[in-house]
Amino acid sequence: PEFCHILSRRQEFKQSIQMDDASNSTAIPKKKLHTYLEELFKKKSSVRENALRILVKQFQTNVHYEFVENNFVTLIHRCQNCLKRGSALEIDLALQLIGFVVLTLGAGDNAHEVYEELLMLVPELLIKSKLSHAIKVFECLSIVTSVGATDFVDTERSMEIIWQFLNQETKHPSSVAAAAISGWVLLLSGIDRWNVSPKKWKESIPFLLKQLEEDDEHVNVASIEALALIFEIGSLEKFSNQAREYASMKDMKDGIMEHVKRVCNGTKQDTSKILEDDYDKTVTLTLGRTSLTFSTWSKLKQMSYIRKFLGNGFKNHMMENEHLHNVFHFAPATKCSDDLELYKPEFEEVVFRVFVPEVRRENCANRIHKSHNSLLSKGRTKLRNKYRSLAEETKAGYIADEELD
């Protein structure tokens, strides 16, 4: 379930999220990926659309790191060409593919290059598309920035683009507004509280409170999600121009909560409970025999956003994508294939030889054989640890796949 649904259903925070392996299996196309890359150079729009569609599916469900590394420039340039001159479908698919490519590639100079070039294209896309591509634009911008930004200054540049869009006089469709707020929250989740600009986001809390007055579930949930993250970050004076009206930050938070309770009713009232201090926001994600527990809104947001973006490919990416391993501090359990077994010898013992002069042998006997710091004792401990590790690896070979079902 995407993050907004997690927010609105308390019980889903407390359950272990299981990945369905069957939904992730994707037939490998008969042609090689290079063939589809070459088809992006074709003049016929339908050929490019088909190639983009297959590349998107492949990059969504599988981690093609070597292909991306070897064909990065061509992939990105062809996608950019589609953004500038392609059909509506080509633009949507190209935006998706750029996000998948950067997520596969991970942080570094190449990802930052994509980020810089995308910043120049986004304003034109939002104007030219008349909002038809806005949701895909914000998804792509948020993913690329979260990977390619080198520091909080880069991140806030993208946040400002989204914020300017949200504050236009024109009323945006609820799905577009919710996508924009959600992308803004994802980027905010990656900034340390000390690096949040003290001037740029002064209108944030008043804006979000105003959105709660709208009778739209998606916008309401996205706004409450944003407030939850702001409360977690603290430094509320950075997010509101009304801080001087309160004697303390606690009074300010209490005032915001009173406003929320006043405008929220029905489903909104249930959702707003996540803002309470005693709300249990712990979520456990189970992959194989490894579990990840999230207990902060920032990590919950990052996990849920990336999971929604990757769809059925989330499990494969979590197991194989090094960038996601770094982001979530995740180390997949070692799996053994069905035809591979771990063996250990039937008998092992610790043996060492040490020369002790005859005059000292009697005095050194206890130190050599009984002391906890002796070489013999340390050798036995090392051997026990080896057996324990082998036992764990053997067990992993039988249960890692079963827990994904």
Coordinates of C-alpha atoms in Angstrom, one line a residue:
P1 CA 0.0 0.0 0.0
E2 CA 1.2 3.5 -0.8
F3 CA 2.1 5.9 2.0
C4 CA -1.2 7.7 2.1
H5 CA -3.1 4.5 2.7
I6 CA -0.6 3.5 5.4
L7 CA -1.4 6.9 7.1
S8 CA -5.1 6.4 7.1
R9 CA -5.1 2.8 8.5
R10 CA -3.4 2.5 11.8
Q11 CA -3.4 -1.3 11.8
E12 CA -1.2 -1.4 8.7
F13 CA 1.6 0.2 10.7
K14 CA 1.8 -2.7 13.0
Q15 CA 1.8 -5.6 10.5
S16 CA 4.8 -7.1 8.7
I17 CA 4.8 -6.2 5.0
Q18 CA 5.3 -9.3 2.9
M19 CA 6.5 -9.2 -0.7
D20 CA 4.7 -11.3 -3.3
D21 CA 7.4 -13.0 -5.4
A22 CA 5.0 -14.2 -8.1
S23 CA 4.0 -10.6 -9.0
N24 CA 7.6 -9.7 -9.7
S25 CA 8.4 -12.3 -12.3
T26 CA 8.7 -10.7 -15.7
A27 CA 9.4 -12.5 -19.0
I28 CA 12.7 -11.4 -20.5
P29 CA 12.0 -9.8 -23.9
K30 CA 13.1 -11.8 -27.0
K31 CA 15.2 -8.9 -28.1
K32 CA 18.2 -7.7 -26.1
L33 CA 18.1 -4.4 -24.3
H34 CA 20.6 -2.9 -26.8
T35 CA 18.0 -3.5 -29.6
Y36 CA 15.4 -1.5 -27.8
L37 CA 17.9 1.2 -27.1
E38 CA 18.7 1.4 -30.8
E39 CA 15.0 1.7 -31.6
L40 CA 14.9 5.0 -29.7
F41 CA 16.7 6.5 -32.6
K42 CA 13.9 5.6 -35.0
K43 CA 11.8 8.3 -36.6
K44 CA 8.5 6.4 -36.2
S45 CA 6.9 7.5 -32.9
S46 CA 5.1 4.1 -32.4
V47 CA 8.5 2.3 -32.5
R48 CA 10.0 4.6 -29.9
E49 CA 7.0 4.3 -27.7
N50 CA 7.1 0.5 -27.8
A51 CA 10.9 0.5 -27.1
L52 CA 10.4 2.9 -24.1
R53 CA 7.5 0.8 -22.8
I54 CA 9.7 -2.4 -22.7
L55 CA 12.7 -0.6 -21.3
V56 CA 10.6 0.9 -18.5
K57 CA 9.2 -2.5 -17.7
Q58 CA 12.6 -4.1 -17.6
F59 CA 14.2 -1.4 -15.5
Q60 CA 11.2 -1.3 -13.1
T61 CA 11.3 -5.0 -12.4
N62 CA 15.1 -5.8 -12.7
V63 CA 18.4 -4.1 -11.8
H64 CA 20.4 -3.7 -15.0
Y65 CA 23.4 -1.9 -13.5
E66 CA 26.0 -3.0 -16.0
F67 CA 23.8 -2.0 -19.0
V68 CA 23.1 1.4 -17.4
E69 CA 26.8 2.0 -16.7
N70 CA 27.8 1.2 -20.2
N71 CA 25.0 3.0 -22.0
F72 CA 24.2 5.9 -19.6
V73 CA 24.9 8.8 -22.0
T74 CA 22.8 7.2 -24.8
L75 CA 19.9 6.3 -22.6
I76 CA 19.6 9.7 -21.0
H77 CA 20.1 11.7 -24.3
R78 CA 17.4 9.6 -26.1
C79 CA 15.1 10.1 -23.2
Q80 CA 15.7 13.9 -23.2
N81 CA 15.0 13.9 -26.9
C82 CA 11.7 12.3 -26.3
L83 CA 10.9 14.9 -23.6
K84 CA 11.6 17.7 -26.1
R85 CA 10.0 16.3 -29.3
G86 CA 8.1 13.1 -28.4
S87 CA 4.4 12.3 -28.2
A88 CA 2.5 12.6 -24.9
L89 CA 3.0 8.9 -24.2
E90 CA 6.7 9.1 -25.0
I91 CA 7.1 12.0 -22.5
D92 CA 5.5 10.0 -19.7
L93 CA 7.5 6.8 -20.5
A94 CA 10.8 8.8 -20.8
L95 CA 10.2 10.5 -17.4
Q96 CA 9.7 7.1 -15.9
L97 CA 12.8 5.6 -17.5
I98 CA 15.0 8.5 -16.4
G99 CA 13.9 7.8 -12.8
F100 CA 14.6 4.1 -13.1
V101 CA 18.0 4.7 -14.7
V102 CA 19.1 7.1 -12.0
L103 CA 17.8 4.8 -9.2
T104 CA 19.7 1.9 -10.7
L105 CA 22.9 4.0 -11.1
G106 CA 22.9 5.4 -7.6
A107 CA 24.5 8.6 -6.3
G108 CA 27.5 10.0 -8.2
D109 CA 28.6 12.4 -10.9
N110 CA 26.3 10.8 -13.6
A111 CA 23.2 11.0 -11.4
H112 CA 24.1 14.7 -10.6
E113 CA 24.4 15.4 -14.3
V114 CA 20.9 14.1 -14.9
Y115 CA 19.6 16.2 -12.0
E116 CA 21.1 19.4 -13.4
E117 CA 19.8 18.8 -16.9
L118 CA 16.3 17.8 -15.6
L119 CA 16.0 21.1 -13.7
M120 CA 16.3 22.9 -17.0
L121 CA 13.6 20.8 -18.6
V122 CA 11.0 20.7 -15.8
P123 CA 9.6 24.2 -16.1
E124 CA 9.0 23.9 -19.8
L125 CA 7.4 20.5 -19.4
L126 CA 5.0 21.8 -16.8
I127 CA 4.0 24.7 -19.1
K128 CA 3.9 22.8 -22.3
S129 CA 2.0 19.8 -21.0
K130 CA -0.9 21.8 -19.5
L131 CA -0.6 19.4 -16.5
S132 CA -1.1 16.2 -18.5
H133 CA 2.4 15.1 -17.5
A134 CA 2.6 16.9 -14.1
I135 CA 2.4 13.8 -11.9
K136 CA 5.1 12.0 -13.9
V137 CA 7.2 15.2 -13.9
F138 CA 7.1 15.5 -10.1
E139 CA 7.8 11.7 -9.6
C140 CA 10.8 12.0 -11.9
L141 CA 12.1 15.2 -10.3
S142 CA 11.7 13.8 -6.8
I143 CA 13.5 10.5 -7.5
V144 CA 16.3 12.1 -9.5
T145 CA 16.9 14.8 -6.9
S146 CA 16.9 12.3 -4.0
V147 CA 19.6 10.4 -5.8
G148 CA 21.5 13.0 -7.7
A149 CA 21.5 16.0 -5.4
T150 CA 25.0 16.5 -3.9
D151 CA 23.8 18.5 -0.9
F152 CA 20.8 20.2 0.7
V153 CA 21.2 23.2 -1.6
D154 CA 20.5 21.1 -4.6
T155 CA 17.5 19.4 -2.8
E156 CA 16.0 22.8 -2.0
R157 CA 16.3 23.9 -5.6
S158 CA 13.9 21.1 -6.6
M159 CA 11.7 21.8 -3.6
E160 CA 11.4 25.4 -4.7
I161 CA 10.2 24.4 -8.2
I162 CA 7.5 22.3 -6.7
W163 CA 6.5 25.0 -4.2
Q164 CA 6.2 27.6 -6.8
F165 CA 3.9 25.3 -8.8
L166 CA 1.7 24.7 -5.7
N167 CA 1.4 28.4 -5.0
Q168 CA 0.2 29.3 -8.5
E169 CA -3.2 31.1 -8.6
T170 CA -4.6 28.4 -10.8
K171 CA -6.3 25.6 -8.9
H172 CA -4.7 22.3 -9.8
P173 CA -6.5 18.9 -10.0
S174 CA -6.4 17.1 -6.7
S175 CA -4.2 14.3 -8.0
V176 CA -1.6 16.7 -9.3
A177 CA -1.6 18.8 -6.1
A178 CA -1.2 15.6 -4.0
A179 CA 1.6 14.4 -6.2
A180 CA 3.4 17.7 -5.9
I181 CA 3.0 17.8 -2.1
S182 CA 4.2 14.2 -1.8
G183 CA 7.3 14.8 -3.9
W184 CA 8.1 17.9 -1.8
V185 CA 7.8 15.8 1.4
L186 CA 10.1 13.2 0.0
L187 CA 12.8 15.8 -0.7
L188 CA 12.3 17.4 2.7
S189 CA 12.8 13.9 4.4
G190 CA 16.3 13.9 3.1
I191 CA 17.4 17.2 4.7
D192 CA 18.8 17.5 8.1
R193 CA 16.9 19.8 10.4
W194 CA 19.9 22.1 10.8
N195 CA 20.2 22.6 7.0
V196 CA 16.5 23.5 6.4
S197 CA 16.4 27.1 5.2
P198 CA 15.1 29.5 7.8
K199 CA 13.5 31.7 5.2
K200 CA 12.3 29.7 2.2
W201 CA 9.5 27.6 3.8
K202 CA 7.8 30.1 6.1
E203 CA 4.5 29.6 4.4
S204 CA 4.6 25.8 4.6
I205 CA 2.4 25.2 7.7
P206 CA -0.2 27.9 6.8
F207 CA -0.4 26.4 3.3
L208 CA -0.8 22.8 4.5
L209 CA -3.5 23.8 7.0
K210 CA -5.4 25.5 4.2
Q211 CA -5.2 22.3 2.2
L212 CA -6.9 20.4 5.0
E213 CA -9.9 22.6 4.5
E214 CA -10.3 21.2 1.0
D215 CA -12.7 18.2 0.7
D216 CA -10.3 16.0 -1.1
E217 CA -8.9 12.8 0.5
H218 CA -5.6 12.7 -1.5
V219 CA -4.7 16.3 -0.8
N220 CA -5.7 16.0 2.8
V221 CA -3.6 12.9 3.4
A222 CA -0.6 14.4 1.6
S223 CA -0.9 17.5 3.7
I224 CA -1.1 15.6 7.0
E225 CA 1.9 13.5 5.9
A226 CA 3.8 16.8 5.4
L227 CA 2.8 18.1 8.8
A228 CA 3.9 14.9 10.4
L229 CA 7.3 15.2 8.9
I230 CA 7.6 18.8 9.9
F231 CA 6.7 18.0 13.5
E232 CA 9.4 15.3 13.5
I233 CA 12.0 17.7 12.1
G234 CA 11.1 20.3 14.7
S235 CA 12.3 23.9 14.3
L236 CA 8.6 24.9 13.5
E237 CA 9.7 28.5 13.3
K238 CA 11.3 27.6 9.9
F239 CA 8.0 26.4 8.5
S240 CA 5.6 29.2 9.7
N241 CA 5.5 33.0 9.7
Q242 CA 3.3 32.9 12.8
A243 CA 5.9 31.7 15.2
R244 CA 6.1 35.0 17.0
E245 CA 2.5 34.7 18.1
Y246 CA 3.3 31.8 20.4
A247 CA 5.3 31.9 23.7
S248 CA 7.0 28.6 22.9
M249 CA 7.3 25.9 20.2
K250 CA 5.1 23.7 22.3
D251 CA 2.4 26.3 22.3
M252 CA 2.8 26.7 18.6
K253 CA 2.5 22.9 18.0
D254 CA -0.6 22.8 20.3
G255 CA -2.1 25.6 18.3
I256 CA -1.5 23.8 15.0
M257 CA -3.1 20.6 16.5
E258 CA -6.2 22.5 17.6
H259 CA -6.5 23.9 14.0
V260 CA -6.2 20.4 12.6
K261 CA -8.8 19.0 14.9
R262 CA -11.1 21.8 14.1
V263 CA -11.0 21.3 10.3
C264 CA -10.7 17.5 10.3
N265 CA -13.8 15.3 10.6
G266 CA -14.7 11.8 9.6
T267 CA -11.9 10.1 7.7
K268 CA -9.7 13.2 8.0
Q269 CA -10.0 13.0 11.8
D270 CA -8.8 9.4 11.9
T271 CA -5.9 10.3 9.6
S272 CA -4.9 13.3 11.7
K273 CA -4.2 11.0 14.7
I274 CA -0.7 10.4 13.2
L275 CA 0.2 13.9 14.4
E276 CA -0.2 12.9 18.0
D277 CA 3.0 12.4 20.0
D278 CA 2.0 8.9 21.2
Y279 CA 1.1 7.6 17.8
D280 CA 2.9 4.3 17.0
K281 CA 4.4 4.7 13.5
T282 CA 6.5 1.6 13.5
V283 CA 6.4 -0.4 10.3
T284 CA 8.3 -3.6 9.6
L285 CA 9.2 -4.6 6.1
T286 CA 10.2 -8.3 5.7
L287 CA 12.4 -9.4 2.7
G288 CA 13.5 -13.0 2.9
R289 CA 14.7 -13.6 6.4
T290 CA 15.8 -10.0 6.9
S291 CA 13.5 -7.5 8.5
L292 CA 13.7 -3.7 8.3
T293 CA 12.0 -1.6 10.9
F294 CA 11.1 2.0 10.2
S295 CA 10.2 4.2 13.1
T296 CA 10.6 7.7 11.7
W297 CA 8.4 9.6 9.2
S298 CA 11.4 10.5 7.1
K299 CA 12.4 6.8 6.4
L300 CA 8.8 5.8 6.1
K301 CA 8.3 8.4 3.5
Q302 CA 11.4 7.4 1.5
M303 CA 10.4 3.7 1.7
S304 CA 6.8 4.2 0.7
Y305 CA 7.6 6.6 -2.2
I306 CA 10.2 4.4 -3.7
R307 CA 8.0 1.3 -3.2
K308 CA 5.2 3.0 -5.1
F309 CA 7.5 4.2 -7.8
L310 CA 9.0 0.7 -8.4
G311 CA 5.7 -1.1 -8.1
N312 CA 6.1 -4.9 -8.5
G313 CA 9.9 -4.4 -8.9
F314 CA 10.4 -3.1 -5.4
K315 CA 11.4 -6.5 -4.0
N316 CA 14.0 -7.2 -6.7
H317 CA 15.5 -3.7 -6.3
M318 CA 15.7 -4.1 -2.6
M319 CA 17.5 -7.4 -2.9
E320 CA 19.9 -6.2 -5.7
N321 CA 20.1 -2.4 -5.9
E322 CA 23.2 -1.2 -4.0
H323 CA 21.8 2.4 -3.8
L324 CA 18.8 1.2 -1.9
H325 CA 21.0 -0.9 0.3
N326 CA 22.8 2.2 1.3
V327 CA 19.7 4.4 1.7
F328 CA 18.0 1.9 4.0
H329 CA 21.1 0.3 5.5
F330 CA 19.9 -3.1 4.2
A331 CA 22.0 -6.2 3.7
P332 CA 20.0 -9.0 2.0
A333 CA 20.4 -12.5 3.6
T334 CA 22.6 -14.9 1.7
K335 CA 20.5 -17.4 -0.2
C336 CA 21.6 -20.9 -1.4
S337 CA 20.1 -22.3 -4.6
D338 CA 18.2 -25.6 -4.5
D339 CA 21.1 -27.5 -5.9
L340 CA 23.8 -26.1 -3.6
E341 CA 24.5 -27.2 -0.1
L342 CA 26.8 -26.0 2.6
Y343 CA 29.2 -28.6 3.9
K344 CA 31.3 -28.7 7.1
P345 CA 33.8 -31.4 8.1
E346 CA 32.7 -34.2 10.5
F347 CA 35.5 -33.4 12.9
E348 CA 37.6 -30.3 13.6
E349 CA 39.8 -29.4 16.5
V350 CA 42.0 -26.6 17.5
V351 CA 45.7 -27.4 17.6
F352 CA 48.6 -25.0 18.3
R353 CA 52.2 -25.5 19.2
V354 CA 54.1 -23.2 21.6
F355 CA 57.7 -23.5 22.8
V356 CA 58.1 -23.0 26.6
P357 CA 61.4 -23.5 28.3
E358 CA 61.4 -26.5 30.6
V359 CA 61.9 -24.4 33.7
R360 CA 58.6 -22.5 33.1
R361 CA 56.4 -25.3 31.8
E362 CA 54.7 -26.1 35.2
N363 CA 54.0 -22.4 35.8
C364 CA 52.6 -21.8 32.3
A365 CA 50.3 -24.9 32.0
N366 CA 47.2 -23.2 33.5
R367 CA 47.8 -20.0 31.4
I368 CA 48.1 -22.1 28.2
H369 CA 45.2 -24.5 28.7
K370 CA 42.7 -22.8 31.0
S371 CA 43.0 -19.0 30.7
H372 CA 40.2 -17.3 28.7
N373 CA 42.8 -15.2 26.9
S374 CA 45.0 -18.2 25.9
L375 CA 45.5 -19.0 22.2
L376 CA 43.7 -22.3 22.8
S377 CA 40.6 -20.6 24.2
K378 CA 40.6 -18.0 21.4
G379 CA 41.0 -20.8 18.8
R380 CA 38.0 -22.7 20.2
T381 CA 35.9 -19.6 20.2
K382 CA 36.8 -18.9 16.6
L383 CA 35.8 -22.4 15.7
R384 CA 32.4 -22.2 17.5
N385 CA 31.7 -18.9 15.7
K386 CA 32.5 -20.6 12.4
Y387 CA 30.0 -23.4 13.1
R388 CA 27.4 -20.9 14.1
S389 CA 27.9 -18.9 10.9
L390 CA 27.6 -22.1 8.8
A391 CA 24.4 -23.1 10.6
E392 CA 22.9 -19.7 9.9
E393 CA 23.8 -19.8 6.2
T394 CA 22.4 -23.3 5.9
K395 CA 19.2 -22.2 7.5
A396 CA 19.0 -19.2 5.2
G397 CA 19.1 -21.4 2.2
Y398 CA 15.9 -23.1 3.2
I399 CA 13.8 -20.2 4.6
A400 CA 14.8 -17.1 2.6
D401 CA 12.6 -17.8 -0.4
E402 CA 9.7 -19.2 1.7
E403 CA 9.2 -15.9 3.6
L404 CA 8.7 -14.0 0.5
D405 CA 5.6 -15.9 -0.4

